[in-house]
XYZ file of C-alpha atoms in Angstrom:
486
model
C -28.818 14.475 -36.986
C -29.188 18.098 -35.447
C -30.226 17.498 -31.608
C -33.040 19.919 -32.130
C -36.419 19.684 -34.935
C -39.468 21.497 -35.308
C -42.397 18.879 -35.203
C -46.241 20.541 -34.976
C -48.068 21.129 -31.593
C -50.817 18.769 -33.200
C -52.321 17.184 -36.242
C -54.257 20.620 -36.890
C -51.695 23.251 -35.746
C -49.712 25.459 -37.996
C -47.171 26.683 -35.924
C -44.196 24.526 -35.501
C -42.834 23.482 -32.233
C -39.252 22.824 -31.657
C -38.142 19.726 -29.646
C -34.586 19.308 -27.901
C -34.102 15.443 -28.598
C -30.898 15.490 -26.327
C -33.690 16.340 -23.389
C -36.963 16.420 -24.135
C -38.145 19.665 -23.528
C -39.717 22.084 -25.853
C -38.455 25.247 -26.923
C -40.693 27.274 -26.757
C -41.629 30.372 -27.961
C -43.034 31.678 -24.649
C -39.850 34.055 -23.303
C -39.197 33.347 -19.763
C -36.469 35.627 -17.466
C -34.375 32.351 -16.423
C -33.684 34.259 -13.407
C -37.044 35.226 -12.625
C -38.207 31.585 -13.066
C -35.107 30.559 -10.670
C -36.467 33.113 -8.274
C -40.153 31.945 -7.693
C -38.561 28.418 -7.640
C -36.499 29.130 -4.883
C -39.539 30.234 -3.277
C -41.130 27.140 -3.497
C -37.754 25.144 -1.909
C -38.126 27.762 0.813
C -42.216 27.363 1.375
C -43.125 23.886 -0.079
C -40.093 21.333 0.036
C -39.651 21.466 3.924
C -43.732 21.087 3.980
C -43.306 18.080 2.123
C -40.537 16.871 4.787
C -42.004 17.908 7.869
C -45.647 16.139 6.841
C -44.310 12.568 5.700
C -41.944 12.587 8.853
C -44.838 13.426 11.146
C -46.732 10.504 8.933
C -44.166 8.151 9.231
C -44.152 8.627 13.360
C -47.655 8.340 13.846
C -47.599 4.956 11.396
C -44.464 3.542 12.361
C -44.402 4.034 16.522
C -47.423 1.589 16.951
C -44.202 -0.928 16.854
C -42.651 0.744 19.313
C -46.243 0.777 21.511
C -45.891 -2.933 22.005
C -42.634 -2.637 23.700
C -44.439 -0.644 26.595
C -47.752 -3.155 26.758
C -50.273 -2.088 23.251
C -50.922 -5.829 22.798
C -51.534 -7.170 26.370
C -53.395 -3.514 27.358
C -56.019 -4.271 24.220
C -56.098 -8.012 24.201
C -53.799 -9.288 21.168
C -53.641 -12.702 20.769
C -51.624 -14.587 17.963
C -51.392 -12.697 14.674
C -53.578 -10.280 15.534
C -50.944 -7.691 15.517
C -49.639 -8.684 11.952
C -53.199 -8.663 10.737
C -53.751 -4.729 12.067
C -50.965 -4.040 9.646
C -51.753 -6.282 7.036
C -55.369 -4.559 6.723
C -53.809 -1.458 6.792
C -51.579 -1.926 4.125
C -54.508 -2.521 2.167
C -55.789 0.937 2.740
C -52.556 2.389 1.432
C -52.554 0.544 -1.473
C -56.151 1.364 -2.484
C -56.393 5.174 -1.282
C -53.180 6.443 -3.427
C -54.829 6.453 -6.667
C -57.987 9.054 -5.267
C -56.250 11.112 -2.884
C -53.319 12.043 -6.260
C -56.537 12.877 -7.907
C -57.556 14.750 -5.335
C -54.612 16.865 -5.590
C -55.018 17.127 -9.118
C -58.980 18.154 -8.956
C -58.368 20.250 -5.571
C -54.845 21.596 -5.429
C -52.694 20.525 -2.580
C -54.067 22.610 0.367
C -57.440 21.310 0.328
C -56.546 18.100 -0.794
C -53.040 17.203 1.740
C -54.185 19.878 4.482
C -57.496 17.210 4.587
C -55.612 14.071 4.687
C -53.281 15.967 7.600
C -56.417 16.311 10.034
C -58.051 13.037 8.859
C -54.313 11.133 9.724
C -53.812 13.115 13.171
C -57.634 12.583 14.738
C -57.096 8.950 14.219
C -53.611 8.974 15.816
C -55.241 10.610 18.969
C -58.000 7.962 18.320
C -55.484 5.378 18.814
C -54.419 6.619 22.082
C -57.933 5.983 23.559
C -58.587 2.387 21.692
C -59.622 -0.655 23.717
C -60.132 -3.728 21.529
C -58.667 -5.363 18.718
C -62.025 -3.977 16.795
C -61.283 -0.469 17.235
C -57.509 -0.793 16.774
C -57.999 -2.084 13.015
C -60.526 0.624 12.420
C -58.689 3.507 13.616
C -55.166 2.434 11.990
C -56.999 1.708 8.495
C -58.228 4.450 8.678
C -54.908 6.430 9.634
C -53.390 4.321 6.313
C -56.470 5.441 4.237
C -55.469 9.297 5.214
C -51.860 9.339 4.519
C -52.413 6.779 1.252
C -51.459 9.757 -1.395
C -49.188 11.977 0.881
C -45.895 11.252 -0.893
C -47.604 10.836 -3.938
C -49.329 13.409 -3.560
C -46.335 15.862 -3.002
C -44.707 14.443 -5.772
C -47.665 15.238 -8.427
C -47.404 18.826 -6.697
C -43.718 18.994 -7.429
C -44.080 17.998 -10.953
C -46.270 20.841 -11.252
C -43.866 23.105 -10.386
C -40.516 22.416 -11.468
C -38.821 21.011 -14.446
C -39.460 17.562 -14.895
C -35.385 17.247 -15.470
C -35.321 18.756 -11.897
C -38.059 17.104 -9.772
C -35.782 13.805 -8.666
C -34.076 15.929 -5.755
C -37.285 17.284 -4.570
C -39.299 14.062 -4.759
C -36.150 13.060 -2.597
C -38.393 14.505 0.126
C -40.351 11.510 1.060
C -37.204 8.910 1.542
C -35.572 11.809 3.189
C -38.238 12.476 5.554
C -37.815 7.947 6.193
C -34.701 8.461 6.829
C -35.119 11.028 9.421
C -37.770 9.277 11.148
C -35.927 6.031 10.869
C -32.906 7.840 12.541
C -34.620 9.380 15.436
C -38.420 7.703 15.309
C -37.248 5.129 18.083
C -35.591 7.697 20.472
C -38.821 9.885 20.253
C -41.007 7.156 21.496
C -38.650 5.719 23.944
C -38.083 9.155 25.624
C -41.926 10.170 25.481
C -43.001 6.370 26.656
C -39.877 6.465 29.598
C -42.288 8.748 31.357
C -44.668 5.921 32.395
C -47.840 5.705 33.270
C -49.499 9.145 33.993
C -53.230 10.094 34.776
C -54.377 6.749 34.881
C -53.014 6.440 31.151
C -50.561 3.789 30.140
C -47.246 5.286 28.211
C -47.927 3.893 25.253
C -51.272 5.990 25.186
C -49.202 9.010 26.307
C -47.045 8.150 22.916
C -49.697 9.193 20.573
C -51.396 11.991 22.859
C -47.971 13.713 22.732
C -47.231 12.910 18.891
C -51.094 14.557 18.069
C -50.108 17.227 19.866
C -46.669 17.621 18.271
C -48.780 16.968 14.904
C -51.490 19.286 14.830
C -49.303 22.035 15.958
C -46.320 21.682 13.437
C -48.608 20.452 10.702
C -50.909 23.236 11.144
C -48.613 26.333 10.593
C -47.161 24.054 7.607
C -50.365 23.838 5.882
C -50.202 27.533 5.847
C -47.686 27.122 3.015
C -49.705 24.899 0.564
C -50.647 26.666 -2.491
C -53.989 25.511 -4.333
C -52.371 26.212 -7.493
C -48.657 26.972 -7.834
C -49.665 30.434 -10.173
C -51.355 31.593 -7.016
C -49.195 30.776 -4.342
C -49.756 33.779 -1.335
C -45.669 33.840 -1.112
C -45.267 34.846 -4.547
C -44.923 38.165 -5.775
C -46.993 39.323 -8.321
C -44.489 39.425 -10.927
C -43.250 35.886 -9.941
C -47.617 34.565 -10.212
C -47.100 36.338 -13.715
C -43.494 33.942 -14.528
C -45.637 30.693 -13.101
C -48.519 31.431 -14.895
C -46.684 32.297 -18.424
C -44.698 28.339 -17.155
C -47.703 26.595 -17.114
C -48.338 27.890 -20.779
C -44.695 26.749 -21.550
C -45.564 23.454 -20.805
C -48.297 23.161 -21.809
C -47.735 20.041 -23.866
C -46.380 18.094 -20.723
C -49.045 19.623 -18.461
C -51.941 19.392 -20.735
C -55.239 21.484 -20.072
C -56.416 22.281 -16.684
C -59.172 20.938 -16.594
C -59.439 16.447 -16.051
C -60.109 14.705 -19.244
C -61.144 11.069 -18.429
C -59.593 9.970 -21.789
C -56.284 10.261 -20.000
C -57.173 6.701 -18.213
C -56.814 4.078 -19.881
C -53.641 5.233 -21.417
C -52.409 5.373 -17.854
C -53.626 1.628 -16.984
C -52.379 0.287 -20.125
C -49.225 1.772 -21.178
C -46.668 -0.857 -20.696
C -43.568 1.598 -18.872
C -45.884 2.065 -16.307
C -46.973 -1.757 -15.640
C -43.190 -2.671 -15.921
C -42.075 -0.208 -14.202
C -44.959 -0.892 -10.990
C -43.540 -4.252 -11.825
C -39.795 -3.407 -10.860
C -41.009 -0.938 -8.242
C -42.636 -4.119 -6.427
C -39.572 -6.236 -6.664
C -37.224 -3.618 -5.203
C -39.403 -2.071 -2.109
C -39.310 -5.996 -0.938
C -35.899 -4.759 0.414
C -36.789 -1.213 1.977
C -39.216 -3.350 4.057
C -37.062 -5.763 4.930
C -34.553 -3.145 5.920
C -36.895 -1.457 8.896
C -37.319 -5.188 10.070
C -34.057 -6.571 10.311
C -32.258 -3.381 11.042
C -32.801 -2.620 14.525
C -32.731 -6.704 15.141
C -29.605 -7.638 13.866
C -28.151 -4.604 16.358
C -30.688 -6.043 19.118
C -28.621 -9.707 18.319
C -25.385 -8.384 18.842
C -26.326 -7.548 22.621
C -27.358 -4.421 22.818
C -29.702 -2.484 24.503
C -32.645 -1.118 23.447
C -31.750 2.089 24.033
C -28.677 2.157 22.077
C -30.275 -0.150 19.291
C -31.889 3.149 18.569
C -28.582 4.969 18.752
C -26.795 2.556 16.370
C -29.588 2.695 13.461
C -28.575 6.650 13.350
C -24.966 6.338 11.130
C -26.983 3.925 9.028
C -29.713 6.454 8.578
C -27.028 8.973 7.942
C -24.963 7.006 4.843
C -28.712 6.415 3.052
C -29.704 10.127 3.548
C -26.587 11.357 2.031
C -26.289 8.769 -0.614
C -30.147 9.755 -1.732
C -29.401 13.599 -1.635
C -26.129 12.818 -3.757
C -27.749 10.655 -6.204
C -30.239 12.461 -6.726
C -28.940 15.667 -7.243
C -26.309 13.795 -9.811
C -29.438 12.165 -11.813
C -30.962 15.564 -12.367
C -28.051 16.979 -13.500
C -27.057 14.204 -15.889
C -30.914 13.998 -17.030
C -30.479 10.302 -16.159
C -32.702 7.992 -14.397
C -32.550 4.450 -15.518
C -28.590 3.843 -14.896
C -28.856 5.195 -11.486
C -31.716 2.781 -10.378
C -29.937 -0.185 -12.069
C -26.670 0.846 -10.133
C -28.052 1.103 -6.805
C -29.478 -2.650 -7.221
C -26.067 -3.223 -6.649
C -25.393 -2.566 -3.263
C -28.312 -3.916 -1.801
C -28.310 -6.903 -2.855
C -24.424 -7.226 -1.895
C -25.985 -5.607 1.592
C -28.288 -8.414 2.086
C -26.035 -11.212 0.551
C -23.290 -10.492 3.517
C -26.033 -10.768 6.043
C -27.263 -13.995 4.501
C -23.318 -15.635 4.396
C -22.439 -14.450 7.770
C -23.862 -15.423 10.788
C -21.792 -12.680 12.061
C -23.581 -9.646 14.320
C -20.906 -7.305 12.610
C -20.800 -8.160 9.543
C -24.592 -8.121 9.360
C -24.521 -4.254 10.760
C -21.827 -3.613 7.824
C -24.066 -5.424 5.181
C -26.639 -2.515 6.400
C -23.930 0.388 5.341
C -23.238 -1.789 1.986
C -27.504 -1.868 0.861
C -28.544 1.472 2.574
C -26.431 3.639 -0.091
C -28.277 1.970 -3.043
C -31.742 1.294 -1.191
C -33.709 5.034 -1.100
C -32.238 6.558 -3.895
C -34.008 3.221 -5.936
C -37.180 4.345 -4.945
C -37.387 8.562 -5.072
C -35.546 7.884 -8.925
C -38.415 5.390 -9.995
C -41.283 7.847 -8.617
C -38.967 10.361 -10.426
C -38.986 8.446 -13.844
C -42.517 7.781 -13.763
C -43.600 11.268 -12.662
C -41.465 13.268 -15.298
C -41.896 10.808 -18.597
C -46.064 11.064 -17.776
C -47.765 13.492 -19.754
C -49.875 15.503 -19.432
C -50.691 16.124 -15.822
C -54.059 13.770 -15.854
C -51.835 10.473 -17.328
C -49.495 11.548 -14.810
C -52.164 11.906 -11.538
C -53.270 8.262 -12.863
C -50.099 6.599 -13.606
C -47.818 7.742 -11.146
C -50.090 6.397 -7.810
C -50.884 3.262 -10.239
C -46.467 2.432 -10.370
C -46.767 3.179 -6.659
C -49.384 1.025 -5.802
C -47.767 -1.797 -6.844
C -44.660 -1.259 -4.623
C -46.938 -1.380 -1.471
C -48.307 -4.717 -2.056
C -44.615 -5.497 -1.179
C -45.800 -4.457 2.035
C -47.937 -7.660 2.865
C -45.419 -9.761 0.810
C -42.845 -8.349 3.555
C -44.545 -9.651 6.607
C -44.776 -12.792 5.376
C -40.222 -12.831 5.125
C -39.997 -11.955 8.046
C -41.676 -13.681 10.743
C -40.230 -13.133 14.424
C -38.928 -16.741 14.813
C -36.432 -16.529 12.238
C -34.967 -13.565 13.599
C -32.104 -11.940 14.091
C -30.575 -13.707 11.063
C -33.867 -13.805 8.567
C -32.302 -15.941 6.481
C -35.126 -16.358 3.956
C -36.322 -13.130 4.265
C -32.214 -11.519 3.541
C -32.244 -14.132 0.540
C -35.653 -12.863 -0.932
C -34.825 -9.215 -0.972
C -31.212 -10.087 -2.745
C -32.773 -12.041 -5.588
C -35.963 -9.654 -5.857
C -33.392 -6.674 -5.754
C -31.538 -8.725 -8.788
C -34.876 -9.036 -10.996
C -36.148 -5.214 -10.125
C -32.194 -4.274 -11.621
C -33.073 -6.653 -15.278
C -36.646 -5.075 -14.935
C -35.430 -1.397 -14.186
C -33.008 -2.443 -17.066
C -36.233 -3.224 -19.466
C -37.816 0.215 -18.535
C -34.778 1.877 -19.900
C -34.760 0.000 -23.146
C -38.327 0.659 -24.118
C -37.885 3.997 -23.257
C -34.780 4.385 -25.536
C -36.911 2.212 -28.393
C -39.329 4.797 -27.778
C -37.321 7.678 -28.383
C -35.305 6.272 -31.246
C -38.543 5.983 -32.873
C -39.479 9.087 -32.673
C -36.163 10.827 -33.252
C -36.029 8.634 -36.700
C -39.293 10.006 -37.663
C -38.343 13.254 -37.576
C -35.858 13.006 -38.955
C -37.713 12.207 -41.957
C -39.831 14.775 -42.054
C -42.649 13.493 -40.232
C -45.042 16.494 -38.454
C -47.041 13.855 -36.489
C -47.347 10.382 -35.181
C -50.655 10.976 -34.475
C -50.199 10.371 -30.768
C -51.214 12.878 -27.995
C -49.142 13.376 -24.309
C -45.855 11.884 -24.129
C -46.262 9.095 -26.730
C -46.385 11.731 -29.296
C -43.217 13.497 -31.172
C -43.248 16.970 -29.297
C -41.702 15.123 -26.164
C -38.653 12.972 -25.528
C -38.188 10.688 -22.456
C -35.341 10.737 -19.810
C -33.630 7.871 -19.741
C-alpha cells in the first residue's frame, strides 16, 4: 500500500487532498518556503516558549510557597486548627479542576494576550491578597481564587502552541509547563527560605513578606512577558511582514486540523464523548497520583534522613535536574520519532520501580535513590499525554474542549493525593508509595489502550482508502484526511 492517497477535503469537494498515512499530515497544495516557515517558528521559541516558562514558574511559586508559609507561622498567625489547612487546598483544587475548561476557551475565543495576560493579573492581586489575610475565611477565598486564575495557564499555552507549530512538533514545547515544575521544584524552597530568613519587618510577619516580595517579583517579570503574547499567531508584532504572510498562508495549510476560525458549538459533544479522550483523562488520572505524591514525599524522605531544612532544599536540586533532562530528552526523541504512546507506556516503568524501592526499604538512601529511579519516567508521562491529546484533536474547537476535559481529570488526582498522604505516616508513606506504584501500573495498560484504539482507528481508515473510498463521512480527525500519532 503506497504511504500516501488522495481522499476529498469533504463529501462535496472536488479537489482531492493527499494524506501521508506514515504521519498524518496533509500535503497540501498550499507552497510554503520550509525555511521561511522555520524562520517565523524560531521566532516564536525566541518570543513565546520562555513566556510560557517564566509564567507557570511564577504560578507554581505563588501556589506552591503557601507550604513553605507554615514553616515560618501561616497557620498559628491566621488561626488554623485541625484540617483546616488541607481543606484550603482541597477547595482550591476544585477551582483548578473546574476553571480549565473556560479559561482554554478563552484562549481560543480571545487569543492568548487577552486571555493569559488576564489570568496573570487576576493570579498576582490575589497572591498580594494573601499576604494581608487574617482568617481562615479569607485565606480560602483568596487561594480559590488564585487556583481559579491560573486553572487554564498550562493548558492554555499548550492550545496556543498547537496553533502554531506542527502538531508532530508541539511535545517539546508543551514540555514547558513540567519544565517550568521542575525549575520551581528545584529552587521554589530556597526562594522562600532566603526571602522568609529576613524575619519579621514593618510590623509584618516573614511569611507575609514571602508573597509581598513574590508579587513584586511577579508583576514585574510577568509584565514585560506579556508584552510577547500574540492575539493571533498571523499577527504576532515580532514577525516580519513576510513571516505574518508564511503564518497566515499555515493556517490555510491546516486548515483541516485547525478548522474555521470562528467557534462552532457542534464541536462539543464530540469532545465529551469521544472515547480517546475519556480513556485517555482516565490514564491521565491514574498516573498524576504519582507527580503528587512525588512533591510530598520528596523533600520528607530527605527531611528523615537528618537533614536540615536548609539543605533538604539543596538535595531536591540533582533530583530536579535528572527529571528536567529526562523530559527535554524524551521529548525531543517523541517528536522526532512521531511517537507518543510507547514513550508514555515506557516511562510507567520507572516510577513505579521509583516508588516500589521506597515502599521495600525502610532505608533513608535508598528511598532518595528510588526518587532518581521514578523522576526520569514521571514528567515526561504527563507533557506526552497533553501532547497526544492536543495534536490527535481536530479541529482547533474539539481540541480547546477536549484537551482541558483529559486534563481535568488528572487534577482530581489532586484531592485523591491528600488523602495518601497524611502527615502521620510520614517519612515512609507506605500506603501512599504503594498507591502511586499500582496506579502508575494501570495508567501504563490504560496508556497501552489509548494506543490501540488509535492504531484501530487508523487501520480503518488506511483500509478504506485503500479501496477507493473518498469519504467516511466523518468531519475533524475522525474523518479520512487525517491520521493519528501513535
Amino acid at each position: 500500500m503506497d504511504e500516501k492517497k488522495s481522499t476529498p477535503t469533504g463529501e462535496d469537494t472536488k479537489t482531492p487532498v493527499v494524506v501521508d498515512i506514515a504521519t498524518g499530515e496533509v500535503v497540501s497544495d498550499i507552497y510554503i518556503d520550509p525555511e521561511k516557515e522555520r524562520a517565523a517558528l524560531r521566532k516564536f521559541d525566541i518570543y513565546v516558549f520562555p513566556v510560557s516558562i517564566i509564567f507557570i514558574v511564577l504560578a507554581s511559586l505563588d501556589r506552591n510557597n503557601l507550604g513553605n508559609a507554615r514553616v515560618f507561622g501561616f497557620d498559628e498567625d491566621i488561626g488554623l486548627t485541625g484540617n483546616q489547612f488541607g481543606t484550603i487546598n482541597t477547595l482550591s483544587s476544585v477551582c483548578t479542576i473546574l476553571f480549565e475548561l473556560p479559561w482554554v476557551l478563552a484562549v481560543r475565543h480571545f487569543g492568548a494576550r487577552a486571555a493569559l495576560g488576564t489570568a496573570f493579573l487576576a493570579w498576582s492581586a490575589c497572591t498580594i491578597g494573601t499576604a494581608f489575610i487574617q482568617t481562615f475565611g479569607q485565606a480560602v477565598a483568596v487561594r480559590m481564587l488564585l487556583n481559579t486564575a491560573e486553572a487554564g495557564l498550562a493548558q492554555g499555552f499548550a492550545f496556543l502552541f498547537s496553533t502554531i507549530y506542527p502538531r508532530t512538533e508541539v511535545g517539546k514545547r508543551i514540555m514547558s509547563t513540567n519544565l517550568a515544575q521542575c525549575i520551581s521544584g528545584a529552587f521554589g524552597g530556597l526562594f522562600a527560605f532566603g526571602v522568609q530568613s529576613m524575619g519579621d519587618r514593618l510590623g509584618l510577619a516573614a511569611w507575609r513578606w514571602l508573597f509581598i516580595v513574590e508579587f513584586c517579583f511577579t508583576i514585574l517579570v510577568g509584565g514585560v512577558c506579556w508584552i510577547f503574547l500574540p492575539k493571533d499567531p498571523a499577527e504576532a508584532w515580532f514577525l516580519t511582514e513576510e513571516e505574518k504572510e508564511t503564518m497566515r498562508l499555515k493556517r490555510e495549510r491546516d486548515y483541516l486540523h485547525r478548522g474555521p476560525t470562528k467557534f462552532d458549538k457542534k464541536w462539543i459533544k464530540p469532545a465529551l464523548t469521544d472515547p480517546f479522550v475519556l480513556l485517555l483523562g482516565l490514564a491521565f488520572f491514574t498516573s498524576s497520583v504519582a507527580i503528587n505524591g512525588f512533591g510530598v514525599f520528596l523533600p520528607t524522605i530527605i527531611l528523615g534522613l537528618g537533614f536540615e531544612a536548609l539543605k533538604v532544599n539543596y538535595m531536591t536540586i540533582p533530583v530536579y535536574v535528572l527529571g528536567a533532562i529526562s523530559l527535554i530528552t524524551q521529548c525531543y526523541f517523541s517528536d522526532k520519532l512521531k511517537k507518543r504512546g510507547m514513550f508514555i507506556v515506557g516511562c510507567s516503568v520507572p516510577v513505579a520501580v521509583g516508588y516500589l524501592i521506597c515502599v521495600g526499604s525502610s532505608s533513608g538512601v535508598a528511598g532518595y535513590i528510588g526518587m532518581f529511579v521514578l523522576v526520569i519516567g514521571l514528567y515526561p508521562i504527563s507533557t506526552l499525554a497533553v501532547a497526544w491529546v492536543t495534536s490527535n484533536l481536530a479541529p482547533d474547537d474539539k481540541r480547546a474542549i477536549g484537551m482541558p476535559l483529559a486534563y481535568s481529570f488528572a487534577n482530581i488526582s489532586n484531592v485523591v493525593s491528600s488523602n495518601l498522604y497524611p502527615t502521620p505516616q510520614g517519612p515512609r508513606y507506605i500506603q501512599g508509595n504503594a498507591v502511586s506504584a499500582g496506579l502508575t501500573v494501570v495508567a501504563g495498560f490504560l496508556y497501552s489502550a489509548c494506543w490501540y484504539l488509535l492504531r484501530r482507528r487508523n487501520a480503518k481508515k488506511a483500509k478504506l482508502i485503500a479501496e477507493g473510498a473518498t469519504t467516511n463521512g466523518k468531519e475533524g480527525d475522525m474523518s479520512l484526511e487525517s491520521m493519528y500519532i501513535l
